[in-house]
Amino acid sequence: MQTGENDQAMRKILDMTRLISIFILLLHFYVVCYGAFAGWHLVSGLTDRLLGNVVKTGLLSSFLKPKFLALAFLAIALIGVKGKKDEKQTWKTAVLYLLVGLLVYLASWLVLQVKLTMAVAASLYMGVTGLGYLLMLSGGTMVSKIIRDKLSGDIFNRDQETFPQEERLLENEFSVNLPAKYVLKGKVRDGWINFINLFRALIVLGSPGSGKSYFIIRHVITQHIRKGFAMFVYDFKMPDLAVIAYNTWLKYKHVYKVTPKFFSINFDDLSRSNRCNPLDPSAMLDLTDAVESARTILLGLNREWIKRQGDFFVESPINFLTAIIWYLRKYDNGEFCTLPHVIELMQADYDSLFTLLSTQKEIDVLINPFISAYKRDAVEQLEGQIASAKITMARIASPQLYYVLSGNEFTLDINNPQEPKIVCMGNNPQKIQIYGAVLSLFTNRLLKIINQKDKLKCSLVFDEFPTLTTDIIPTISTGRSNLIATTLGIQDASQLRKDYGREQADVIMNIVGNMAVGQVSGDTAKSVSEKIGRIMQERESLSINRSDTSISRSKQLEAAVPASRISALSSGEFVGMVADNPDCKIELKAFHSEIVNDHAALKKEIDGYVPLPEVRKINAAIVERNYLQIRQDIRDIIELEMERLLNDPELSHLVIRKTA
């Protein structure tokens, strides 16, 4: 405890120490310059006797010994000096004074080597030595005035915003483990980002160029294939991720109990694309499957409808498309139940179309409003209900899409233990709206098929997820028990809200257990900062007034990673949280690390990749022939069904004729 008496006693001790230093230096001057003092008549018998006694102690036995002893007492005196703080004082100035003073203090003996009169030499020696002494005294006093604080050394508060992170490698048969390095109190340490439970889903956020694919998503693909996962990859920029998946499959397909097959969907390169029917009748078990498929495709082609679900002119086209899908599912045991056949049947004239649909009793409730409007001659209402669906679906009526969607080379049950698959589906940034709608249909059908018991563990990887209109929430919520790991790549939460609506976007963001976030800003950065939480940080405050300077230190809870820090993350630098397991607890779930990629090894690996295989030789004539065959199939169905109904008296009443 500091009191006035203690401070006064300390000052007296320091003053005494400084006086001893000066006294020893004066004795040294008296001995070295004794001849000059004698010439100045400043000696006496008494002082000589006292000096003789001092000499006997050995204090003045050498030239430098008393100078060093005086310097030592001066240093002791300076250690305890408490000068008034001055924010203008710097270490550079203080050290300069000390070094120059020490140099002058020790080099003053050179004066005695110059041939001068005894009086002049003595005067110069004492003056130079005294100057060096005073410079050191001034430098030491300056040191005591320097404000010792951390405010100017860490202006961005980086050291205080560091926290301990997981340094253990925690691996299991489902995990994805990323080596990383992080900073703790100014020191770089090695750590691991352990996604040991991706069945609780992983969301990867980051603006373009932040490193989502290169630092995280590619490792999810490679490590999961290496551990025997079935896999679905949505590759927004085909074939970037598809090539990684294919080459990893080539390298590790032997680790599976049943060797999986590799398939890809690529609408831009038909020679490297497999054919698959998303409306496969074997997987469409009841009318609800048709409803989901119709909703997915129409909402994918009309993104603004997502926020208007429930409106009459949104639900009517969905019901109309559902009826057509279910009709083709039931007709001839689903032989013509493909999306191209659905599109072509929609274009039929109303007499024929409504007649065919009315033969299926299960869809009566769906088509009755349309037939009633048609019979009442409510043309505006009918066109408002149907035309939007017909016009929308016509966007994907291209021979290339027809070719891919009308085949059935594989089914979407990728996690079938007897027939595991690795499926890559590619989009094209220039054709997002068209391809995205079709791929959304694929993914929705796939999610419904794979989310079942007793299936193989599987991994779903969605790059640029908002470009799809996929209801991923049920899979994230219930897929954990069925060993479905989901990875979503998103640029920003606002992008998700734009395409899915605020409510659905918030649900997706909040139910995901694992989170890795690169550079994002705005509300997303604030939300992520809040999720990571707060840590105890030291704070300093500096107060300077005329009489005193005070520095106060305190501790308080502050954001571990502020939103401003998230907005300034470098490529490859991520913050986030990991989820753990009951049998493997992780105390340090939060991370703020730079993921360590072996760039040279990855470049060598990428250079060795082989391109996706060519599935078949194909030309424009084959594609065009398939397109014409689908149109002919629909004409044949209409003609055969109309003929059958007209020739059967019991069914002829179903034929709809609207007179002009």
Coordinates of C-alpha atoms in Angstrom, one line a residue, residues 30-538:
Y30 CA 40.4 14.8 -6.9
V31 CA 42.7 11.9 -7.3
V32 CA 43.2 12.0 -11.1
C33 CA 43.5 15.8 -11.2
Y34 CA 45.4 16.2 -7.9
G35 CA 48.2 18.3 -9.5
A36 CA 45.7 20.8 -10.9
F37 CA 43.9 21.0 -7.6
A38 CA 47.3 21.7 -5.9
G39 CA 48.0 24.4 -8.4
W40 CA 44.7 25.9 -7.6
H41 CA 45.5 25.7 -3.9
L42 CA 42.5 23.5 -3.3
V43 CA 44.3 20.8 -1.2
S44 CA 45.1 20.6 2.5
G45 CA 46.6 18.1 5.0
L46 CA 43.2 17.1 6.3
T47 CA 41.8 16.2 2.9
D48 CA 45.0 14.3 2.0
R49 CA 44.8 12.2 5.2
L50 CA 41.1 11.4 4.5
L51 CA 41.9 10.6 0.9
G52 CA 44.7 8.2 2.1
N53 CA 42.2 6.3 4.2
V54 CA 39.8 6.0 1.2
V55 CA 42.7 4.8 -1.0
K56 CA 43.4 2.0 1.5
T57 CA 39.8 0.6 1.0
G58 CA 40.7 -0.1 -2.7
L59 CA 37.9 2.2 -4.0
L60 CA 40.4 4.2 -6.0
S61 CA 42.8 1.4 -6.9
S62 CA 42.3 1.8 -10.6
F63 CA 41.3 4.6 -13.1
L64 CA 38.0 3.1 -14.2
K65 CA 36.8 1.5 -11.0
P66 CA 35.4 4.7 -9.3
K67 CA 33.8 5.7 -12.6
F68 CA 32.0 2.4 -12.9
L69 CA 31.0 2.5 -9.2
A70 CA 29.6 6.0 -9.7
L71 CA 27.7 4.8 -12.8
A72 CA 26.3 1.9 -10.8
F73 CA 24.9 4.1 -8.0
L74 CA 23.5 6.4 -10.7
A75 CA 21.7 3.5 -12.3
I76 CA 20.2 2.5 -8.9
A77 CA 19.0 6.0 -8.4
L78 CA 17.4 6.1 -11.8
I79 CA 15.5 2.8 -11.4
G80 CA 13.4 4.3 -8.7
V81 CA 12.7 7.7 -10.4
K82 CA 9.1 8.5 -11.0
G83 CA 8.9 11.4 -13.3
K84 CA 5.7 13.1 -14.5
K85 CA 4.6 11.3 -17.6
D86 CA 4.9 13.0 -20.9
E87 CA 3.2 11.6 -24.0
K88 CA 5.8 13.3 -26.2
Q89 CA 8.7 11.4 -24.6
T90 CA 9.9 8.4 -26.7
W91 CA 12.2 5.5 -26.1
K92 CA 14.3 6.6 -29.1
T93 CA 15.2 9.9 -27.5
A94 CA 15.8 8.5 -24.1
V95 CA 18.1 5.7 -25.4
L96 CA 20.0 8.2 -27.6
Y97 CA 20.7 10.4 -24.5
L98 CA 21.9 7.3 -22.5
L99 CA 24.1 6.0 -25.3
V100 CA 25.7 9.3 -26.1
G101 CA 26.2 10.1 -22.4
L102 CA 27.8 6.7 -21.7
L103 CA 30.1 7.1 -24.7
V104 CA 31.2 10.6 -23.6
Y105 CA 31.5 9.4 -19.9
L106 CA 33.8 6.6 -20.8
A107 CA 35.8 8.3 -23.6
S108 CA 36.7 11.3 -21.5
W109 CA 40.1 9.7 -20.5
L110 CA 41.2 10.6 -24.1
V111 CA 41.5 14.2 -22.9
L112 CA 44.2 13.3 -20.5
Q113 CA 46.2 11.8 -23.4
V114 CA 46.4 15.2 -25.2
K115 CA 49.5 17.3 -24.5
L116 CA 48.0 20.2 -22.6
T117 CA 48.8 22.2 -19.5
M118 CA 47.8 20.4 -16.3
A119 CA 45.0 22.9 -15.4
V120 CA 43.5 22.8 -18.9
A121 CA 43.6 19.1 -19.1
A122 CA 42.0 18.7 -15.7
S123 CA 39.3 21.2 -16.5
L124 CA 38.5 19.5 -19.9
Y125 CA 38.5 16.0 -18.3
M126 CA 36.1 17.0 -15.5
G127 CA 33.9 18.9 -17.9
V128 CA 33.6 16.1 -20.5
T129 CA 33.0 13.5 -17.8
G130 CA 30.4 15.7 -16.1
L131 CA 28.7 16.2 -19.5
G132 CA 28.4 12.5 -20.0
Y133 CA 27.1 12.0 -16.5
L134 CA 24.4 14.6 -17.0
L135 CA 23.4 13.2 -20.4
M136 CA 22.9 9.8 -18.7
L137 CA 21.0 11.4 -15.9
S138 CA 18.7 13.2 -18.4
G139 CA 18.2 10.0 -20.4
G140 CA 17.3 8.0 -17.3
T141 CA 14.9 10.7 -16.3
M142 CA 13.3 10.6 -19.7
V143 CA 12.7 6.9 -19.4
S144 CA 10.7 7.4 -16.3
K145 CA 8.5 9.9 -18.2
I146 CA 7.7 7.5 -21.0
I147 CA 4.1 6.2 -20.8
R148 CA 4.3 2.5 -20.7
D149 CA 1.0 1.4 -22.2
K150 CA -0.2 -0.9 -25.0
L151 CA -2.5 1.5 -26.6
S152 CA -0.2 2.6 -29.4
G153 CA 1.3 -0.9 -30.0
D154 CA -1.9 -2.7 -30.9
I155 CA -4.1 0.0 -32.6
F156 CA -6.5 -2.6 -34.1
N157 CA -6.7 -4.6 -30.9
R158 CA -5.7 -7.8 -32.6
D159 CA -3.9 -9.3 -29.6
Q160 CA -6.9 -8.9 -27.3
E161 CA -9.3 -10.5 -29.8
T162 CA -7.4 -13.8 -29.9
F163 CA -8.6 -16.8 -28.0
P164 CA -7.5 -20.4 -27.5
Q165 CA -8.6 -22.8 -30.2
E166 CA -8.6 -26.6 -30.7
E167 CA -5.1 -27.9 -31.4
R168 CA -6.0 -31.6 -31.3
L169 CA -6.8 -33.7 -34.4
L170 CA -10.2 -35.2 -33.6
E171 CA -11.0 -37.7 -36.4
N172 CA -13.7 -40.3 -36.9
E173 CA -15.1 -42.3 -39.8
F174 CA -17.4 -39.3 -40.8
S175 CA -15.2 -36.3 -40.0
V176 CA -13.6 -33.6 -42.2
N177 CA -10.4 -32.3 -40.6
L178 CA -8.7 -29.1 -41.8
P179 CA -5.2 -28.1 -40.6
A180 CA -5.0 -24.5 -39.6
K181 CA -2.9 -21.9 -37.9
Y182 CA -4.1 -19.2 -35.6
V183 CA -2.7 -16.3 -33.5
L184 CA -2.9 -16.3 -29.7
K185 CA -1.5 -13.3 -27.8
G186 CA 0.9 -12.5 -30.7
K187 CA 2.2 -16.0 -31.2
V188 CA 1.3 -18.2 -34.2
R189 CA 0.1 -21.7 -33.2
D190 CA -0.9 -24.8 -35.1
G191 CA -4.5 -26.1 -34.8
W192 CA -7.2 -28.1 -36.4
I193 CA -10.7 -27.4 -37.5
N194 CA -12.5 -30.6 -36.7
F195 CA -15.9 -31.1 -38.4
I196 CA -16.6 -34.3 -36.6
N197 CA -20.4 -34.3 -37.1
L198 CA -21.3 -33.0 -40.5
F199 CA -24.7 -34.8 -40.2
R200 CA -25.7 -31.6 -38.4
A201 CA -24.9 -29.8 -41.6
L202 CA -22.2 -27.3 -42.6
I203 CA -22.8 -23.9 -44.0
V204 CA -19.8 -22.2 -45.8
L205 CA -20.3 -18.4 -46.1
G206 CA -18.0 -16.1 -48.0
S207 CA -17.9 -13.5 -50.7
P208 CA -16.4 -14.4 -54.1
G209 CA -12.7 -15.2 -53.8
S210 CA -12.8 -15.8 -50.1
G211 CA -11.8 -19.5 -50.6
K212 CA -14.9 -21.4 -50.0
S213 CA -14.3 -24.1 -52.6
Y214 CA -10.5 -24.2 -52.5
F215 CA -10.0 -24.3 -48.7
I216 CA -13.1 -26.1 -47.5
I217 CA -15.6 -27.6 -50.0
R218 CA -12.9 -29.5 -52.0
H219 CA -11.7 -31.1 -48.7
V220 CA -15.2 -32.2 -47.9
I221 CA -15.4 -33.9 -51.2
T222 CA -12.1 -35.6 -51.1
Q223 CA -12.2 -36.7 -47.4
H224 CA -15.7 -38.0 -47.6
I225 CA -15.0 -40.1 -50.7
R226 CA -11.9 -41.4 -49.0
K227 CA -14.1 -42.5 -46.1
G228 CA -16.6 -44.4 -48.3
F229 CA -19.5 -41.9 -48.6
A230 CA -22.0 -41.9 -51.4
M231 CA -22.1 -38.4 -52.8
F232 CA -24.1 -35.8 -54.6
V233 CA -22.3 -32.6 -55.8
Y234 CA -24.0 -29.6 -57.2
D235 CA -21.3 -27.9 -59.2
F236 CA -22.3 -24.3 -60.0
K237 CA -19.3 -23.8 -62.4
M238 CA -19.2 -27.3 -64.0
P239 CA -16.8 -29.1 -64.1
D240 CA -14.6 -27.5 -61.3
L241 CA -15.9 -29.7 -58.4
A242 CA -16.9 -32.6 -60.6
V243 CA -13.3 -33.1 -61.7
I244 CA -12.2 -33.2 -58.1
A245 CA -14.9 -35.7 -57.2
Y246 CA -14.2 -37.9 -60.3
N247 CA -10.4 -38.1 -59.7
T248 CA -10.9 -38.8 -56.0
W249 CA -13.4 -41.5 -56.9
L250 CA -10.8 -43.1 -59.3
K251 CA -8.2 -43.1 -56.5
Y252 CA -10.3 -44.4 -53.6
K253 CA -13.2 -46.4 -55.1
H254 CA -11.5 -49.6 -53.8
V255 CA -12.3 -48.5 -50.2
Y256 CA -16.1 -49.1 -50.7
K257 CA -17.7 -52.5 -49.9
V258 CA -19.6 -52.1 -53.1
T259 CA -17.8 -50.1 -55.7
P260 CA -19.9 -47.0 -56.5
K261 CA -20.6 -45.8 -60.0
F262 CA -19.9 -42.2 -61.2
F263 CA -22.5 -40.2 -63.0
S264 CA -22.6 -36.6 -64.1
I265 CA -25.3 -34.3 -65.6
N266 CA -24.0 -31.6 -67.9
F267 CA -26.5 -29.8 -70.1
D268 CA -23.7 -28.0 -72.0
D269 CA -21.6 -31.0 -72.9
L270 CA -23.9 -33.9 -73.8
S271 CA -21.1 -36.2 -74.7
R272 CA -20.0 -36.2 -71.0
S273 CA -23.4 -36.2 -69.5
N274 CA -25.4 -39.2 -68.4
R275 CA -29.2 -39.2 -68.9
C276 CA -31.6 -39.3 -66.0
N277 CA -35.3 -38.9 -65.5
P278 CA -36.1 -36.8 -62.4
L279 CA -39.7 -37.9 -62.7
D280 CA -38.8 -41.6 -62.6
P281 CA -42.2 -43.4 -62.0
S282 CA -40.6 -46.0 -59.8
A283 CA -39.8 -43.2 -57.2
M284 CA -43.0 -41.4 -57.7
L285 CA -45.3 -43.3 -55.3
D286 CA -48.2 -41.0 -54.7
L287 CA -49.8 -37.7 -55.7
T288 CA -47.7 -35.8 -53.2
D289 CA -44.6 -36.6 -55.1
A290 CA -46.1 -35.0 -58.2
V291 CA -47.2 -31.9 -56.2
E292 CA -43.6 -31.5 -54.9
S293 CA -42.1 -31.9 -58.4
A294 CA -44.5 -29.4 -59.9
R295 CA -43.9 -26.8 -57.2
T296 CA -40.1 -27.2 -57.5
I297 CA -40.0 -26.7 -61.2
L298 CA -42.3 -23.7 -61.3
L299 CA -40.8 -21.9 -58.4
G300 CA -37.4 -22.5 -59.9
L301 CA -38.4 -20.8 -63.1
N302 CA -40.3 -18.0 -61.3
R303 CA -38.3 -17.1 -58.3
E304 CA -40.7 -14.3 -57.3
W305 CA -43.4 -16.9 -56.7
I306 CA -41.5 -18.3 -53.7
K307 CA -42.6 -15.3 -51.7
R308 CA -46.2 -15.5 -53.0
Q309 CA -46.9 -19.2 -52.3
G310 CA -50.6 -19.6 -51.5
D311 CA -51.8 -17.0 -54.0
F312 CA -54.5 -18.2 -56.5
F313 CA -52.4 -17.4 -59.5
V314 CA -49.4 -19.3 -58.1
E315 CA -51.2 -22.4 -56.8
S316 CA -53.3 -22.8 -59.9
P317 CA -50.4 -23.4 -62.3
I318 CA -48.8 -25.8 -59.7
N319 CA -52.1 -27.8 -59.6
F320 CA -52.3 -27.8 -63.4
L321 CA -48.7 -29.1 -63.7
T322 CA -49.3 -31.7 -61.0
A323 CA -52.3 -33.1 -62.8
I324 CA -50.3 -33.5 -66.0
I325 CA -47.3 -35.2 -64.2
W326 CA -49.6 -37.6 -62.4
Y327 CA -51.6 -38.4 -65.6
L328 CA -48.4 -39.5 -67.3
R329 CA -47.3 -41.4 -64.2
K330 CA -50.5 -43.4 -64.4
Y331 CA -50.6 -43.8 -68.2
D332 CA -49.1 -47.0 -69.4
N333 CA -47.4 -47.6 -66.0
G334 CA -45.4 -44.4 -66.4
E335 CA -43.5 -45.2 -69.6
F336 CA -43.8 -41.6 -70.7
C337 CA -43.5 -39.9 -67.3
T338 CA -40.6 -37.6 -68.1
L339 CA -40.3 -33.8 -67.9
P340 CA -40.1 -33.4 -71.7
H341 CA -43.3 -35.3 -72.2
V342 CA -45.0 -33.2 -69.5
I343 CA -43.9 -30.0 -71.3
E344 CA -45.2 -31.3 -74.7
L345 CA -48.5 -32.5 -73.2
M346 CA -49.1 -29.0 -71.7
Q347 CA -49.1 -27.5 -75.2
A348 CA -52.0 -29.7 -76.4
D349 CA -55.3 -28.0 -77.2
Y350 CA -57.7 -27.7 -74.3
D351 CA -60.3 -30.2 -75.7
S352 CA -57.8 -33.0 -75.9
L353 CA -55.8 -32.1 -72.8
F354 CA -58.8 -31.8 -70.5
T355 CA -60.3 -35.0 -71.9
L356 CA -57.2 -37.0 -71.2
L357 CA -56.8 -35.5 -67.7
S358 CA -60.4 -36.3 -66.8
T359 CA -59.8 -40.0 -67.2
Q360 CA -57.7 -40.1 -64.0
K361 CA -60.0 -39.8 -61.0
E362 CA -57.2 -39.0 -58.6
I363 CA -56.7 -35.6 -60.2
D364 CA -60.3 -34.6 -60.5
V365 CA -60.0 -32.2 -57.6
L366 CA -57.1 -30.6 -59.3
I367 CA -58.5 -30.2 -62.8
N368 CA -62.2 -29.4 -62.1
P369 CA -61.6 -25.7 -61.7
F370 CA -59.9 -25.5 -65.1
I371 CA -62.5 -27.6 -66.8
S372 CA -65.3 -25.5 -65.3
A373 CA -63.7 -22.3 -66.4
Y374 CA -63.2 -23.7 -69.9
K375 CA -66.9 -24.8 -70.1
R376 CA -68.1 -21.4 -68.8
D377 CA -66.0 -19.8 -71.4
A378 CA -64.0 -17.9 -68.7
V379 CA -61.1 -17.4 -71.0
E380 CA -59.3 -14.7 -69.0
Q381 CA -59.5 -16.8 -65.8
L382 CA -58.3 -19.9 -67.6
E383 CA -55.4 -18.2 -69.3
G384 CA -54.4 -16.6 -66.0
Q385 CA -54.4 -20.1 -64.4
I386 CA -52.7 -22.0 -67.2
A387 CA -50.8 -19.7 -69.5
S388 CA -48.2 -18.8 -66.9
A389 CA -47.4 -22.4 -66.4
K390 CA -47.3 -23.1 -70.2
I391 CA -45.1 -20.0 -70.9
T392 CA -42.8 -20.8 -68.0
M393 CA -42.3 -24.4 -68.9
A394 CA -41.7 -23.5 -72.5
R395 CA -38.4 -21.9 -71.4
I396 CA -36.8 -25.3 -70.9
A397 CA -38.2 -26.9 -74.1
S398 CA -34.9 -27.3 -75.8
P399 CA -33.6 -30.4 -77.6
Q400 CA -30.5 -30.6 -75.3
L401 CA -32.5 -30.6 -72.1
Y402 CA -35.0 -33.0 -73.6
Y403 CA -32.2 -35.4 -74.4
V404 CA -30.8 -35.5 -70.9
L405 CA -34.1 -35.6 -69.1
S406 CA -35.8 -38.3 -71.2
G407 CA -33.2 -41.0 -70.5
N408 CA -32.9 -43.3 -67.5
E409 CA -29.3 -44.4 -67.2
F410 CA -29.3 -44.1 -63.4
T411 CA -31.7 -43.5 -60.5
L412 CA -31.3 -40.9 -57.8
D413 CA -31.0 -43.4 -54.9
I414 CA -27.4 -42.6 -54.5
N415 CA -27.1 -44.1 -51.0
N416 CA -28.5 -47.5 -52.0
P417 CA -26.1 -49.9 -50.3
Q418 CA -26.4 -52.3 -53.2
E419 CA -25.8 -49.6 -55.9
P420 CA -24.0 -46.6 -54.3
K421 CA -23.3 -43.7 -56.6
I422 CA -21.4 -40.5 -56.9
V423 CA -23.4 -38.0 -58.9
C424 CA -22.3 -34.5 -60.1
M425 CA -24.7 -32.1 -61.6
G426 CA -23.5 -28.9 -63.2
N427 CA -25.0 -25.5 -63.7
N428 CA -23.9 -22.7 -65.9
P429 CA -23.6 -19.1 -64.6
Q430 CA -24.9 -17.8 -67.9
K431 CA -28.0 -20.0 -67.8
I432 CA -28.8 -20.0 -64.0
Q433 CA -32.5 -19.6 -64.2
I434 CA -33.2 -22.4 -66.8
Y435 CA -30.7 -25.0 -65.6
G436 CA -31.3 -24.1 -61.9
A437 CA -35.0 -25.0 -62.1
V438 CA -34.3 -28.4 -63.7
L439 CA -31.5 -29.1 -61.2
S440 CA -33.8 -28.1 -58.4
L441 CA -36.2 -30.8 -59.5
F442 CA -33.4 -33.3 -59.5
T443 CA -32.2 -32.3 -56.0
N444 CA -35.7 -32.3 -54.5
R445 CA -36.5 -35.7 -55.8
L446 CA -33.1 -36.9 -54.7
L447 CA -33.5 -35.5 -51.1
K448 CA -36.8 -37.3 -50.8
I449 CA -35.5 -40.6 -52.0
I450 CA -32.3 -40.8 -49.9
N451 CA -33.8 -39.7 -46.6
Q452 CA -34.6 -43.2 -45.5
K453 CA -33.5 -45.7 -42.9
D454 CA -30.8 -48.4 -43.5
K455 CA -29.0 -46.6 -46.3
L456 CA -25.3 -45.9 -46.9
K457 CA -23.8 -42.8 -45.4
C458 CA -23.9 -40.0 -48.0
S459 CA -22.7 -36.5 -48.4
L460 CA -24.5 -33.7 -50.2
V461 CA -22.4 -30.8 -51.4
F462 CA -24.1 -27.7 -52.8
D463 CA -21.9 -25.0 -54.2
E464 CA -23.8 -21.6 -54.6
F465 CA -26.9 -23.2 -53.0
P466 CA -29.2 -20.1 -53.4
T467 CA -29.2 -20.8 -57.2
L468 CA -31.4 -23.8 -56.5
T469 CA -35.0 -23.8 -55.2
T470 CA -34.5 -26.8 -53.0
D471 CA -36.3 -27.4 -49.7
I472 CA -33.2 -28.5 -47.8
I473 CA -34.7 -27.9 -44.3
P474 CA -36.3 -31.4 -43.8
T475 CA -33.0 -33.0 -44.9
I476 CA -31.0 -31.0 -42.4
S477 CA -33.6 -31.5 -39.6
T478 CA -34.1 -35.3 -40.1
G479 CA -31.2 -36.5 -42.2
R480 CA -28.8 -36.8 -39.3
S481 CA -30.3 -40.2 -38.2
N482 CA -30.0 -41.4 -41.8
L483 CA -26.3 -40.5 -42.1
I484 CA -26.8 -37.6 -44.5
A485 CA -24.1 -34.9 -44.3
T486 CA -25.1 -31.6 -45.9
T487 CA -22.7 -28.9 -47.0
L488 CA -24.1 -25.6 -48.3
G489 CA -21.9 -23.0 -50.0
I490 CA -23.4 -19.5 -49.8
Q491 CA -22.0 -16.0 -50.6
D492 CA -24.0 -14.1 -48.1
A493 CA -27.1 -14.5 -45.9
S494 CA -28.8 -11.7 -47.8
Q495 CA -28.4 -13.7 -51.0
L496 CA -30.3 -16.6 -49.3
R497 CA -33.0 -14.2 -48.1
K498 CA -33.4 -12.8 -51.6
D499 CA -34.0 -16.2 -53.2
Y500 CA -35.8 -18.0 -50.4
G501 CA -37.5 -15.3 -48.4
R502 CA -36.5 -14.1 -44.9
E503 CA -38.3 -16.8 -42.9
Q504 CA -37.0 -19.8 -44.8
A505 CA -33.5 -18.3 -45.0
D506 CA -33.4 -17.6 -41.2
V507 CA -34.4 -21.2 -40.6
I508 CA -31.6 -22.6 -42.7
M509 CA -29.0 -20.3 -41.1
N510 CA -30.1 -21.2 -37.6
I511 CA -30.5 -25.0 -37.7
V512 CA -27.1 -25.6 -39.2
G513 CA -24.7 -27.0 -36.6
N514 CA -21.4 -26.2 -38.2
M515 CA -20.4 -22.9 -39.7
A516 CA -17.3 -21.6 -41.5
V517 CA -17.4 -18.0 -42.6
G518 CA -14.9 -16.2 -44.8
Q519 CA -15.1 -12.5 -45.7
V520 CA -18.7 -11.2 -45.4
S521 CA -20.1 -7.9 -44.3
G522 CA -23.2 -6.1 -43.1
D523 CA -25.9 -8.0 -41.2
T524 CA -24.2 -11.4 -42.0
A525 CA -21.0 -10.4 -40.3
K526 CA -22.9 -9.0 -37.2
S527 CA -24.9 -12.3 -36.9
V528 CA -21.8 -14.4 -37.2
S529 CA -20.0 -12.3 -34.6
E530 CA -22.9 -12.8 -32.2
K531 CA -23.0 -16.5 -32.7
I532 CA -19.3 -16.9 -32.0
G533 CA -19.8 -15.0 -28.7
R534 CA -17.7 -12.9 -26.4
I535 CA -14.4 -13.4 -24.6
M536 CA -12.8 -11.6 -21.6
Q537 CA -10.5 -8.9 -22.9
E538 CA -8.1 -6.5 -21.1

